[in-house]
GROMACS .gro file of C-alpha atoms in nm:
model
  210
    1MET     CA    1 -11.869  -1.401   7.258
    2LEU     CA    2 -12.170  -1.156   7.406
    3ARG     CA    3 -11.997  -1.139   7.726
    4ALA     CA    4 -11.636  -1.055   7.556
    5ARG     CA    5 -11.813  -0.842   7.293
    6ASP     CA    6 -11.615  -0.511   7.416
    7ALA     CA    7 -11.271  -0.705   7.434
    8LEU     CA    8 -11.350  -0.848   7.091
    9ALA     CA    9 -11.406  -0.481   6.987
   10LYS     CA   10 -11.093  -0.353   7.126
   11PHE     CA   11 -10.881  -0.641   6.991
   12SER     CA   12 -11.020  -0.594   6.618
   13ASP     CA   13 -10.941  -0.232   6.641
   14ALA     CA   14 -10.584  -0.320   6.725
   15LEU     CA   15 -10.543  -0.552   6.406
   16PRO     CA   16 -10.431  -0.415   6.097
   17ALA     CA   17 -10.712  -0.370   5.855
   18ALA     CA   18 -10.555  -0.633   5.616
   19ILE     CA   19 -10.270  -0.858   5.598
   20ASP     CA   20 -10.221  -0.892   5.248
   21LYS     CA   21  -9.827  -0.943   5.242
   22GLU     CA   22  -9.644  -1.267   5.364
   23PHE     CA   23  -9.746  -1.334   5.735
   24ASP     CA   24  -9.392  -1.325   5.870
   25ASP     CA   25  -9.227  -1.378   6.200
   26ALA     CA   26  -9.260  -1.016   6.301
   27ARG     CA   27  -9.645  -1.015   6.221
   28VAL     CA   28  -9.683  -1.356   6.365
   29ALA     CA   29  -9.535  -1.229   6.692
   30ARG     CA   30  -9.724  -0.887   6.696
   31ILE     CA   31 -10.031  -1.067   6.626
   32SER     CA   32  -9.966  -1.349   6.886
   33GLU     CA   33  -9.887  -1.064   7.197
   34LEU     CA   34 -10.216  -0.905   7.096
   35LEU     CA   35 -10.377  -1.278   7.119
   36ASP     CA   36 -10.207  -1.363   7.451
   37ALA     CA   37 -10.335  -1.048   7.586
   38PHE     CA   38 -10.686  -1.150   7.501
   39ALA     CA   39 -10.694  -1.478   7.604
   40SER     CA   40 -10.529  -1.407   7.924
   41LYS     CA   41 -10.853  -1.287   8.040
   42HIS     CA   42 -11.097  -1.428   7.748
   43THR     CA   43 -10.985  -1.759   7.686
   44GLU     CA   44 -11.306  -1.896   7.558
   45ALA     CA   45 -11.361  -1.628   7.310
   46LEU     CA   46 -11.035  -1.712   7.174
   47PRO     CA   47 -11.164  -1.868   6.862
   48PHE     CA   48 -11.359  -1.554   6.772
   49ALA     CA   49 -11.035  -1.372   6.811
   50LEU     CA   50 -10.882  -1.610   6.569
   51ALA     CA   51 -11.149  -1.578   6.316
   52MET     CA   52 -11.100  -1.189   6.300
   53VAL     CA   53 -10.744  -1.258   6.246
   54ALA     CA   54 -10.831  -1.511   5.955
   55LYS     CA   55 -11.052  -1.247   5.817
   56ARG     CA   56 -10.770  -1.002   5.742
   57LEU     CA   57 -10.532  -1.263   5.610
   58LYS     CA   58 -10.528  -1.282   5.221
   59ILE     CA   59 -10.373  -1.616   5.239
   60HIS     CA   60 -10.614  -1.807   5.480
   61TRP     CA   61 -10.418  -2.098   5.547
   62GLN     CA   62 -10.147  -1.871   5.676
   63LEU     CA   63 -10.344  -1.877   6.039
   64ILE     CA   64 -10.161  -2.192   6.102
   65ARG     CA   65  -9.837  -2.005   6.163
   66LEU     CA   66 -10.010  -1.855   6.497
   67ALA     CA   67  -9.997  -2.227   6.602
   68THR     CA   68  -9.667  -2.337   6.478
   69LYS     CA   69  -9.466  -2.055   6.619
   70ALA     CA   70  -9.612  -2.108   6.944
   71ALA     CA   71  -9.500  -2.483   6.948
   72PRO     CA   72  -9.138  -2.591   7.059
   73SER     CA   73  -9.105  -2.790   6.743
   74LYS     CA   74  -9.319  -2.851   6.405
   75ASN     CA   75  -9.410  -3.184   6.487
   76ALA     CA   76  -9.810  -3.213   6.500
   77ALA     CA   77  -9.839  -3.337   6.873
   78ASP     CA   78  -9.633  -3.029   6.981
   79ILE     CA   79  -9.872  -2.806   6.759
   80ALA     CA   80 -10.206  -2.975   6.901
   81ALA     CA   81 -10.076  -2.872   7.258
   82THR     CA   82 -10.035  -2.512   7.211
   83ARG     CA   83 -10.299  -2.246   7.272
   84TYR     CA   84 -10.371  -2.192   6.891
   85ALA     CA   85 -10.394  -2.532   6.788
   86ILE     CA   86 -10.737  -2.453   6.686
   87ALA     CA   87 -10.631  -2.248   6.404
   88VAL     CA   88 -10.506  -2.571   6.228
   89SER     CA   89 -10.865  -2.708   6.269
   90MET     CA   90 -10.990  -2.345   6.107
   91VAL     CA   91 -10.782  -2.389   5.801
   92LEU     CA   92 -10.922  -2.741   5.773
   93ASP     CA   93 -11.277  -2.627   5.799
   94ARG     CA   94 -11.204  -2.337   5.506
   95LEU     CA   95 -11.058  -2.652   5.311
   96ASP     CA   96 -11.415  -2.843   5.374
   97ASP     CA   97 -11.608  -2.483   5.249
   98ASN     CA   98 -11.403  -2.489   4.956
   99ARG     CA   99 -11.503  -2.832   4.888
  100LEU     CA  100 -11.841  -2.753   4.921
  101ALA     CA  101 -11.803  -2.449   4.681
  102LEU     CA  102 -11.622  -2.651   4.433
  103HIS     CA  103 -11.907  -2.919   4.412
  104ALA     CA  104 -12.159  -2.640   4.360
  105ALA     CA  105 -11.953  -2.468   4.089
  106LEU     CA  106 -11.908  -2.798   3.906
  107LYS     CA  107 -12.275  -2.842   3.898
  108LYS     CA  108 -12.322  -2.526   3.762
  109GLU     CA  109 -12.014  -2.576   3.500
  110ARG     CA  110 -11.819  -2.264   3.626
  111ILE     CA  111 -11.521  -2.396   3.556
  112LEU     CA  112 -11.309  -2.102   3.627
  113VAL     CA  113 -11.465  -2.059   3.993
  114ALA     CA  114 -11.383  -2.436   4.024
  115LYS     CA  115 -10.996  -2.366   3.918
  116GLU     CA  116 -10.947  -2.084   4.162
  117LEU     CA  117 -11.074  -2.301   4.431
  118LEU     CA  118 -10.888  -2.613   4.344
  119THR     CA  119 -10.574  -2.357   4.339
  120GLU     CA  120 -10.660  -2.233   4.691
  121ILE     CA  121 -10.730  -2.609   4.812
  122TYR     CA  122 -10.384  -2.742   4.660
  123ASP     CA  123 -10.193  -2.450   4.808
  124THR     CA  124 -10.361  -2.530   5.134
  125GLU     CA  125 -10.282  -2.901   5.157
  126TYR     CA  126  -9.933  -2.827   5.058
  127ALA     CA  127  -9.886  -2.557   5.349
  128LEU     CA  128 -10.027  -2.812   5.590
  129GLN     CA  129  -9.812  -3.073   5.468
  130LEU     CA  130  -9.489  -2.818   5.466
  131HIS     CA  131  -9.529  -2.665   5.807
  132ILE     CA  132  -9.653  -2.984   6.006
  133ASP     CA  133  -9.452  -3.270   6.098
  134LEU     CA  134  -9.601  -3.607   6.157
  135LEU     CA  135  -9.917  -3.473   6.029
  136ASP     CA  136 -10.018  -3.805   5.889
  137GLN     CA  137 -10.023  -3.968   6.245
  138SER     CA  138 -10.232  -3.684   6.399
  139ASP     CA  139 -10.641  -3.629   6.358
  140TRP     CA  140 -10.562  -3.321   6.137
  141GLY     CA  141 -10.367  -3.563   5.889
  142ALA     CA  142 -10.673  -3.817   5.889
  143ARG     CA  143 -10.904  -3.516   5.825
  144LEU     CA  144 -10.685  -3.356   5.560
  145HIS     CA  145 -10.674  -3.703   5.364
  146ASP     CA  146 -11.060  -3.764   5.374
  147LEU     CA  147 -11.103  -3.414   5.241
  148MET     CA  148 -10.851  -3.440   4.980
  149ASP     CA  149 -11.002  -3.775   4.861
  150ALA     CA  150 -11.342  -3.636   4.834
  151ILE     CA  151 -11.202  -3.341   4.644
  152ALA     CA  152 -11.022  -3.584   4.383
  153ALA     CA  153 -11.324  -3.767   4.333
  154LEU     CA  154 -11.517  -3.454   4.253
  155VAL     CA  155 -11.241  -3.346   3.981
  156GLU     CA  156 -11.191  -3.712   3.850
  157ALA     CA  157 -11.569  -3.697   3.787
  158GLU     CA  158 -11.526  -3.386   3.614
  159VAL     CA  159 -11.239  -3.452   3.398
  160SER     CA  160 -11.382  -3.807   3.291
  161ARG     CA  161 -11.664  -3.639   3.123
  162PHE     CA  162 -11.430  -3.563   2.836
  163PRO     CA  163 -11.210  -3.784   2.609
  164GLU     CA  164 -10.858  -3.851   2.743
  165ASN     CA  165 -10.714  -3.667   2.425
  166ILE     CA  166 -10.878  -3.365   2.537
  167GLY     CA  167 -10.701  -3.179   2.831
  168HIS     CA  168 -10.925  -3.041   3.110
  169VAL     CA  169 -10.824  -2.717   3.318
  170LEU     CA  170 -10.851  -2.913   3.649
  171GLY     CA  171 -10.646  -3.186   3.568
  172SER     CA  172 -10.352  -2.947   3.497
  173ARG     CA  173 -10.038  -2.999   3.660
  174SER     CA  174 -10.001  -2.597   3.690
  175LEU     CA  175 -10.259  -2.595   3.959
  176ARG     CA  176 -10.011  -2.746   4.188
  177SER     CA  177  -9.770  -2.464   4.191
  178HIS     CA  178  -9.571  -2.649   4.470
  179GLN     CA  179  -9.427  -2.940   4.205
  180SER     CA  180  -9.243  -2.655   4.019
  181LEU     CA  181  -8.815  -2.640   4.108
  182ALA     CA  182  -8.860  -2.328   4.281
  183ALA     CA  183  -9.113  -2.438   4.502
  184ARG     CA  184  -8.968  -2.785   4.558
  185LEU     CA  185  -8.660  -2.606   4.667
  186SER     CA  186  -8.841  -2.343   4.905
  187TYR     CA  187  -8.963  -2.675   5.029
  188LEU     CA  188  -8.616  -2.804   5.125
  189ALA     CA  189  -8.509  -2.469   5.287
  190TRP     CA  190  -8.817  -2.454   5.516
  191LYS     CA  191  -8.734  -2.755   5.636
  192GLY     CA  192  -8.396  -2.722   5.687
  193ARG     CA  193  -8.476  -2.418   5.897
  194ASP     CA  194  -8.725  -2.578   6.084
  195ALA     CA  195  -8.479  -2.857   6.172
  196ILE     CA  196  -8.225  -2.604   6.264
  197SER     CA  197  -8.488  -2.429   6.480
  198GLY     CA  198  -8.624  -2.732   6.635
  199GLY     CA  199  -8.289  -2.875   6.739
  200ALA     CA  200  -8.212  -2.502   6.885
  201ALA     CA  201  -8.529  -2.529   7.106
  202TYR     CA  202  -8.419  -2.872   7.211
  203CYS     CA  203  -8.088  -2.787   7.315
  204LYS     CA  204  -8.237  -2.470   7.511
  205LYS     CA  205  -8.474  -2.714   7.700
  206LEU     CA  206  -8.175  -2.951   7.773
  207ILE     CA  207  -7.972  -2.669   7.879
  208SER     CA  208  -8.262  -2.538   8.113
  209GLN     CA  209  -8.306  -2.867   8.307
  210PRO     CA  210  -8.131  -2.881   8.632
   0.00000   0.00000   0.00000
């Protein structure tokens, strides 16, 4: 990091101050261009550049789009082979941080803070499952499963403190906003688009072969 500090400073200056809107294809492409230029000379410092991007994202899990966009398909193995695969691990790191923060919030009975953390956790879990195919067959999937089991245990321990006839905010389905009809339709739309994109990439690969 110290050897690349000047390049990192220039990279930071080239980034937008904040990415508070959808991290759409155009923005992903622009950031990827900056990262490619940086990584071509400072590969070992790439994680620090990605951390700078992550800091500017309003929705942290969107960092994985740098890896999924660079892959020829949405399969976990293809994403893991990209230069930006570490972005997925960084999102899982953030999920683990949220687990620790959730534990601390529950211990101090800060339920509203716990609710916000749990909402982000569920959104991140859903995003990983949505944007990465065959996730369960990867090391990322195994880690996600372990993290969500640990988080579920924390929530269950908190909810079980109250009688069954008294609803607990952390047990509310509303925290999993992706379970709504609109979100399920969006899920199908994303999967359909990914299937078309993946098929087109596969055909292009076949055509390019001698």
